[in-house]
Coordinates of C-alpha atoms and ligand atoms in Angstrom, one line a residue:
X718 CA 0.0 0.0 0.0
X719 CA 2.9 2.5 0.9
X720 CA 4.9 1.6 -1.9
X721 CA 1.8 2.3 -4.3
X722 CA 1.5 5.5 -2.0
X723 CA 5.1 6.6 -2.8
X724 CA 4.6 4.9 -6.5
X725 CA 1.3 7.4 -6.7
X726 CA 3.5 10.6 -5.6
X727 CA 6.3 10.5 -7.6
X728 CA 4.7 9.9 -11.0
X729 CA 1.9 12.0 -10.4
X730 CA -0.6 10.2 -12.1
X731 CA -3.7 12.0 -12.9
X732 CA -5.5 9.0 -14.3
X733 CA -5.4 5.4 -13.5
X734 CA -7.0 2.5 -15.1
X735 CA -7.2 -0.9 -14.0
X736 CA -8.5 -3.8 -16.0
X737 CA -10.6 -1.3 -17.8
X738 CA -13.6 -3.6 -19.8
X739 CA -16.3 -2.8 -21.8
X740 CA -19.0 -5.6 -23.2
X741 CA -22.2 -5.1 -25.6
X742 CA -23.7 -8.6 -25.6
X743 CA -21.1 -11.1 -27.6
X744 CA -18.8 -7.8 -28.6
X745 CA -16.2 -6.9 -26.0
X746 CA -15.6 -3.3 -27.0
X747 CA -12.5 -2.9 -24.0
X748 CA -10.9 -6.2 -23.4
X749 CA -8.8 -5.3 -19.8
X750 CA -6.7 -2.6 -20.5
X751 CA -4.9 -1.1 -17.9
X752 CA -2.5 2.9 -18.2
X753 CA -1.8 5.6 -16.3
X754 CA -1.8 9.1 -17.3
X755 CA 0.9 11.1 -15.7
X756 CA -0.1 15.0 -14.7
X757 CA 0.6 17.6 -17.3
X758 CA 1.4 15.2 -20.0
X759 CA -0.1 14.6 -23.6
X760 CA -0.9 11.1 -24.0
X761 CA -2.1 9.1 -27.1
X762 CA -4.3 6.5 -27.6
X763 CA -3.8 5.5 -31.2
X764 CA -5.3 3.0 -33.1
X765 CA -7.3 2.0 -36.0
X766 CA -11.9 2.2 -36.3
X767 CA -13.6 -0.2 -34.0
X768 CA -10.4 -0.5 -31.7
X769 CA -12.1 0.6 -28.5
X770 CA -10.8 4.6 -28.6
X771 CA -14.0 6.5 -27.9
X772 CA -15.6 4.0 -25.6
X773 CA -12.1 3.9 -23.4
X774 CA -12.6 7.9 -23.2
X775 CA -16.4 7.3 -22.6
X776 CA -15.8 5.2 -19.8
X777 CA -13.0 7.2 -18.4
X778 CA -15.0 10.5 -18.4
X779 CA -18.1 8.8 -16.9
X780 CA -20.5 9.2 -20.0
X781 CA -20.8 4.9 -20.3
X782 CA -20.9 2.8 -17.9
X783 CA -17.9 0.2 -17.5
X784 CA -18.2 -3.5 -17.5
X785 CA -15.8 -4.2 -15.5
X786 CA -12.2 -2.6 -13.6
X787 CA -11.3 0.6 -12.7
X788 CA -11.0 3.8 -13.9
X789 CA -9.6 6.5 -10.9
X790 CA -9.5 10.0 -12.1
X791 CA -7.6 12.8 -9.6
X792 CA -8.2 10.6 -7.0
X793 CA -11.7 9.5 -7.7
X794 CA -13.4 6.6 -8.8
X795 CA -15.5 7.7 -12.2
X796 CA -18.3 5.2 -11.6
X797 CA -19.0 6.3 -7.7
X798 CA -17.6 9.6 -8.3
X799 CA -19.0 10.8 -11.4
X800 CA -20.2 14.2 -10.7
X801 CA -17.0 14.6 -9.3
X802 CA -14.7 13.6 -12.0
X803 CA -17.1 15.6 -14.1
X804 CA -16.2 18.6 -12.7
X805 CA -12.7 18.2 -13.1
X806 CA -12.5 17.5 -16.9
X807 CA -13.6 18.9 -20.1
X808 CA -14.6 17.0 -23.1
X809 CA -14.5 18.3 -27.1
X810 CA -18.2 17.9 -28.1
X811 CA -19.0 17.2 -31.8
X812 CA -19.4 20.7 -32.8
X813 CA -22.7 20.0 -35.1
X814 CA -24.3 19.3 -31.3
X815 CA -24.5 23.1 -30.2
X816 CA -27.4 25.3 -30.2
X817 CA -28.7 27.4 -32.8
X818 CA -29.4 30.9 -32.6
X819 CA -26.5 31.9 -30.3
X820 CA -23.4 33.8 -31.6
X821 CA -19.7 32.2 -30.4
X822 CA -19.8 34.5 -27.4
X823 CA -23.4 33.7 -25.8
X824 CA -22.2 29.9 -26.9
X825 CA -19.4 29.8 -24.8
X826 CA -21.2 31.9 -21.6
X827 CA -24.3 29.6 -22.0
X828 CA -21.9 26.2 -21.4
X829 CA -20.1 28.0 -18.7
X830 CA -23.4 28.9 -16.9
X831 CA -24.2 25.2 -17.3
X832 CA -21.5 24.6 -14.8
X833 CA -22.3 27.5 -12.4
X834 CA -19.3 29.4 -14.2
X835 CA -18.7 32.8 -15.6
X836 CA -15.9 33.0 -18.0
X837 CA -14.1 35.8 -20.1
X838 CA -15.6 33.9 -23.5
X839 CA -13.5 36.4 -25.6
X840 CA -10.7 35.3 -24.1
X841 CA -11.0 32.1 -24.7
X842 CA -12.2 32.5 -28.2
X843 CA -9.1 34.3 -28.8
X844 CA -7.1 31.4 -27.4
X845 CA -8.7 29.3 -30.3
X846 CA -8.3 32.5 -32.6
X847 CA -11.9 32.7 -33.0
X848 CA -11.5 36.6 -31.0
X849 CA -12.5 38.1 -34.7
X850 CA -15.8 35.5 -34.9
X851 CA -17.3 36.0 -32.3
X852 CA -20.6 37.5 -33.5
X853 CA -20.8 34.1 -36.0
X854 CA -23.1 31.3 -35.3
X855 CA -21.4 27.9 -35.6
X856 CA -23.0 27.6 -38.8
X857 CA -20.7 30.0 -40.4
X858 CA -17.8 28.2 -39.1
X859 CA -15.3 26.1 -41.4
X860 CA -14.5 22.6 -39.8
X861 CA -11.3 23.5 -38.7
X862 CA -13.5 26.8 -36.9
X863 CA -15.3 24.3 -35.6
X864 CA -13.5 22.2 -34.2
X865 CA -11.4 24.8 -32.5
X866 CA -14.5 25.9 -30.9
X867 CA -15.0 22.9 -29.5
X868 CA -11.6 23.3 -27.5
X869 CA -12.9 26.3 -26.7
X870 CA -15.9 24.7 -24.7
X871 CA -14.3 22.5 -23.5
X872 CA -12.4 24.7 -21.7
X873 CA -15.0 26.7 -19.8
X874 CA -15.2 25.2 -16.6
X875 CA -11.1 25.3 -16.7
X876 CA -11.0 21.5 -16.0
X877 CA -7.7 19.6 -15.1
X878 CA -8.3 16.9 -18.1
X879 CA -9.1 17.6 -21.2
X880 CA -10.2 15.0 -23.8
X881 CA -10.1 15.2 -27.4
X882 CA -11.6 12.3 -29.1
X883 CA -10.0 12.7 -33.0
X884 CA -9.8 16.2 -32.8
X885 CA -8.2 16.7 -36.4
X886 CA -10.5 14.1 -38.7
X887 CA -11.6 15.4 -41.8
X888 CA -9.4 18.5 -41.4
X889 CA -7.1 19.4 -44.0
X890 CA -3.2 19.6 -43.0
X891 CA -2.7 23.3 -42.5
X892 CA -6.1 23.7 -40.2
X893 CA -4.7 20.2 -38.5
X894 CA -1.4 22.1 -38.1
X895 CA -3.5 25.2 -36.9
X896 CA -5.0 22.7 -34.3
X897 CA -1.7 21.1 -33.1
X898 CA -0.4 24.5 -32.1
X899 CA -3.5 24.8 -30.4
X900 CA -3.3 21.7 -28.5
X901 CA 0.3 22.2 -27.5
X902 CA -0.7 25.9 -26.2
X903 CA -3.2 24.3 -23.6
X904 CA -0.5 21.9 -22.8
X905 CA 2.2 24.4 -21.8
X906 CA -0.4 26.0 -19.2
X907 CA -0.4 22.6 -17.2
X908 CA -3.2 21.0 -18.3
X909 CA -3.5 17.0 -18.8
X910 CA -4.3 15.8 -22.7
X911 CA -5.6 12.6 -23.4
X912 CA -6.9 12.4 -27.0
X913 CA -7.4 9.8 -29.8
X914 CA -6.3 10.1 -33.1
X915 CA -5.8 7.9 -36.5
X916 CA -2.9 10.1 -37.2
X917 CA 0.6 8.4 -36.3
X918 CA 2.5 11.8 -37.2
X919 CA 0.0 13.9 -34.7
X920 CA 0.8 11.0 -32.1
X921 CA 4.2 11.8 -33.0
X922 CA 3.9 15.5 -32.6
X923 CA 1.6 16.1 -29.6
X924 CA 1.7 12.9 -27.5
X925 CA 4.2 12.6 -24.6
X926 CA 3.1 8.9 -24.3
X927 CA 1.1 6.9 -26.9
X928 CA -0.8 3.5 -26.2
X929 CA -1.3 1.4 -29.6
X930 CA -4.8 0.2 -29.0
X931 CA -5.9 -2.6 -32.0
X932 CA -9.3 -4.4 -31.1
X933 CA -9.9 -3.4 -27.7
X934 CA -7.0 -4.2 -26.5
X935 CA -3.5 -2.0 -25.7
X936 CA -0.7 -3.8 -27.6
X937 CA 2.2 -1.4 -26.7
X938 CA 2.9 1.9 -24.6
X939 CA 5.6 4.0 -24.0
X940 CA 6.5 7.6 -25.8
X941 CA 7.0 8.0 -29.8
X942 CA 11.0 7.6 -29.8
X943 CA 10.6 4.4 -27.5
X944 CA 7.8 2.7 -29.3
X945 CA 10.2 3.0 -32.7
X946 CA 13.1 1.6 -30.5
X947 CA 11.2 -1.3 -28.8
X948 CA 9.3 -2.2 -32.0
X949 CA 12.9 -2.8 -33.2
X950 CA 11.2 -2.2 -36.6
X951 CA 14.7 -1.9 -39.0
X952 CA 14.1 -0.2 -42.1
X953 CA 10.6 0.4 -44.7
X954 CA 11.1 -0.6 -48.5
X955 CA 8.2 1.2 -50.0
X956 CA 7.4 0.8 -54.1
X957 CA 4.6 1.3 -56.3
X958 CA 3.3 -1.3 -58.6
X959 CA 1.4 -1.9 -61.9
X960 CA -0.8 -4.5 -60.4
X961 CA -1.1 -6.9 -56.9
X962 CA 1.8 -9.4 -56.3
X963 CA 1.5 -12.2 -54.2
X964 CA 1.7 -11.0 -50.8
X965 CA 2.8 -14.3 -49.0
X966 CA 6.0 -14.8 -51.6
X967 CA 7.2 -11.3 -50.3
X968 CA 6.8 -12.2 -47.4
X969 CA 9.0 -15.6 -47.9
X970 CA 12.1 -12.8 -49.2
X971 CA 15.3 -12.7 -46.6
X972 CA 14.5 -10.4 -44.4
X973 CA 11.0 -9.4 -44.4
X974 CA 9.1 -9.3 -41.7
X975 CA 6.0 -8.1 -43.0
X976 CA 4.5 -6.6 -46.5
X977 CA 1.2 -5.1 -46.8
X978 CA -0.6 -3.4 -50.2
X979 CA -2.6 -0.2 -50.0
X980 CA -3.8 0.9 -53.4
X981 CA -0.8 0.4 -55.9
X982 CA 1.9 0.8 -53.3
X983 CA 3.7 -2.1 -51.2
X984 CA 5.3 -1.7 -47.5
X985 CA 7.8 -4.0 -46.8
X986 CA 9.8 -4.0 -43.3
X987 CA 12.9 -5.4 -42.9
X988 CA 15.8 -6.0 -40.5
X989 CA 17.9 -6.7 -43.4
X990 CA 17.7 -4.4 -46.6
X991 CA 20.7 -5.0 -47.5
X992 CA 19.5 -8.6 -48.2
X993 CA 16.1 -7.8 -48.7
X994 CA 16.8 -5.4 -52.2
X995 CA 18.3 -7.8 -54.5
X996 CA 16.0 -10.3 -53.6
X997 CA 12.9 -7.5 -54.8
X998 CA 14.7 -7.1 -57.7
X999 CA 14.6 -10.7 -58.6
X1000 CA 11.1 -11.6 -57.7
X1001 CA 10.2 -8.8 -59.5
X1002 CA 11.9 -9.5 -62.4
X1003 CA 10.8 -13.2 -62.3
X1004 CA 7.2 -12.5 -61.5
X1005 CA 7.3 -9.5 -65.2
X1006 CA 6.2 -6.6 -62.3
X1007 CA 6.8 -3.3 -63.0
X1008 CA 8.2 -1.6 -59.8
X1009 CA 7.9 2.3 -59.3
X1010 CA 9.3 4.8 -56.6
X1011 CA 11.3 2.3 -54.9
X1012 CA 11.7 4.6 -51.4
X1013 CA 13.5 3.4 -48.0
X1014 CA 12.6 5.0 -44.6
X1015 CA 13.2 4.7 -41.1
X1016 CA 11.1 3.5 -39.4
X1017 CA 7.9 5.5 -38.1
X1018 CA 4.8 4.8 -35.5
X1019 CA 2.9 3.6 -38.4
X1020 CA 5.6 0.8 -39.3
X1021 CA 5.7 -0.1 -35.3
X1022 CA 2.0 -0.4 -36.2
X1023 CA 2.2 -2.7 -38.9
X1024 CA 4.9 -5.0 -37.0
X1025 CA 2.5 -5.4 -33.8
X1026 CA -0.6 -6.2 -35.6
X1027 CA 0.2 -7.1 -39.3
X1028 CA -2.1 -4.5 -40.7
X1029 CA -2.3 -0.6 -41.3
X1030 CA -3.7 1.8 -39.2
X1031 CA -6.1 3.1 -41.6
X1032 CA -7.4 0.1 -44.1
Ligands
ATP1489 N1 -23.4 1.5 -28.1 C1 -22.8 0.4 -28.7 N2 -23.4 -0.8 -28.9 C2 -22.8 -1.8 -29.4 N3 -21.5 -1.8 -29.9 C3 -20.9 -0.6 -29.7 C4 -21.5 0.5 -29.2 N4 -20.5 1.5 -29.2 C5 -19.4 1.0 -29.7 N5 -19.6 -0.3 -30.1 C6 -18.6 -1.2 -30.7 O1 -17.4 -1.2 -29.9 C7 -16.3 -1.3 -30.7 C8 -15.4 -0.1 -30.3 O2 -16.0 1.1 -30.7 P1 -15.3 2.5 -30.5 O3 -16.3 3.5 -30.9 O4 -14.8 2.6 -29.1 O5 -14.1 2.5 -31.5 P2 -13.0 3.6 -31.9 O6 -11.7 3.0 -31.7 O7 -13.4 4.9 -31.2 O8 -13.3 3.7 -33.5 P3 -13.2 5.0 -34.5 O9 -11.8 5.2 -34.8 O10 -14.0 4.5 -35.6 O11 -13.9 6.1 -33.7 C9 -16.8 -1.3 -32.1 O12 -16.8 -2.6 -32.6 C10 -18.2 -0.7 -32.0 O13 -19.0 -1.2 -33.1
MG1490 MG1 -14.0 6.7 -31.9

């Protein structure tokens, strides 16, 4: 118990989740997973559709009910403490769910009343460089607008959590950009990030720590640079080509340890290119394929991806 105490104290961990399952029927949704979120930190939970992201938030913020484990947020547990834990955090609403009729001001004083709060909205909306909007309706907002305002909302009752549950789908790069700045803003004041994404390069660029998550269950944890490391992925062949190969003879080529299509491109890792090359060249040659854009990479959190689960993150 003291140890745990001490174990609590020095990390500082904000969140802890034990076990953490979540069951509809015959579908487990969260199959056990257990993480800790440290104070201050940005951490990840990446993963592919269906992997159990939004209903590990869910749970974790107090909106669904768990199965079964724990989930202990600033010292309380979310399913006794609800109200509580609710007070603490803030969560990015779909932006499409706001009321009508109200300008960005009235928006963002109406959801602080909602929690007994007033709040300088125009600062905040010039946090989120919405300062200039503020007489819009959400209507007139462009996604990334949107989306921003959100974060804004989120924000009102100044909580010590925020969650962001894919907070740059469907954005273009420059307004995801626009929101990563954003996002690492509220993280120099203090604050404690946990957010989802599809996105290995925004895991890469926001997250402190990032948990691989591939149906419902956490397959690997630690920050970007140590995932890469302990992934021990070696190098990516990449190549385009004018029509499918057989998968399972690439995969027979010294070296490979796994090869994936997507469109007209292939992904090959390997621990050994030097190996690996001349044998491509050969299979293609014997097999009449005509190989395009041969590239070689190191390895990224996409690649660690493929290695732990034999798959890409967004297929
Ligand atoms: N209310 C529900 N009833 C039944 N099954 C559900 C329900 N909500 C989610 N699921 C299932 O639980 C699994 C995990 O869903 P979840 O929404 O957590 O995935 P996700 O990782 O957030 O995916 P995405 O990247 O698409 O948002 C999916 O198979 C989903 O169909
Ligand atoms: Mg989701």
């Amino acid at each position: 118990m003291l140890r745990r105490l001490l174990i609590a104290l020095v990390t500082a961990d904000i969140i802890t989740v034990d076990r953490l399952t979540k069951r509809y029927g015959d579908l487990t949704a969260v199959d056990g997973i257990s993480f800790s979120v440290r104070q201050g930190e940005t951490f990840g939970i990446l993963g592919p559709n269906g992997a159990g992201k939004t209903t590990t938030l869910e749970m974790i913020e107090g909106l669904k009910g768990i199965t079964s484990g724990t989930a202990v947020l600033g010292g309380h547990d979310v399913a006794q403490q609800a109200r509580t834990v609710k007070s603490l955090i803030g969560v990015q609403l779909q932006a499409s769910s706001f009321f009508d009729g109200l300008n960005l001001k009235e928006l963002i004083e109406t959801f602080a009343a909602l929690y007994g709060r007033t709040v300088d909205a125009m600062q905040l909306l010039r946090q989120v460089q919405l300062e200039e909007k503020w007489k819009s309706q959400v209507k007139e907002l462009s996604g990334g607008q949107k989306q921003r305002l959100s974060i804004a909302v989120a924000l009102v009752n100044d909580p010590k959590v925020l969650f962001l549950d894919e907070p740059t789908t469907g954005l273009d790069p420059q307004a995801r950009r626009n929101l990563w700045d954003l996002i690492s803003g509220i993280k120099r004041q203090g604050k404690t990030i946990i957010l989802t994404t599809h996105y290995m390069e925004e895991a890469e660029v926001l997250c402190d720590r990032v948990a691989i998550m591939d149906h419902a269950k956490i397959v690997a944890l630690d920050t970007p640079l140590g995932l890469i490391r302990q992934a021990d992925v070696g190098s990516t062949v990449e190549f385009h080509v004018d029509r499918q190969p057989d998968l399972d003879a690439l995969k027979q080529l010294p070296g490979v340890e796994q090869a994936v299509s997507e469109n007209h491109a292939i992904r090959i890792i390997t621990k050994q290119p030097e190996q690996t090359l001349p044998a491509l060249f050969e299979f293609k040659a014997k097999a009449g394929l005509a190989v395009t854009n041969v590239q070689m990479h190191q390895a990224t959190l996409e690649d660690v991806f493929l290695k732990l689960t034999g798959h890409l993150l967004r297929e």
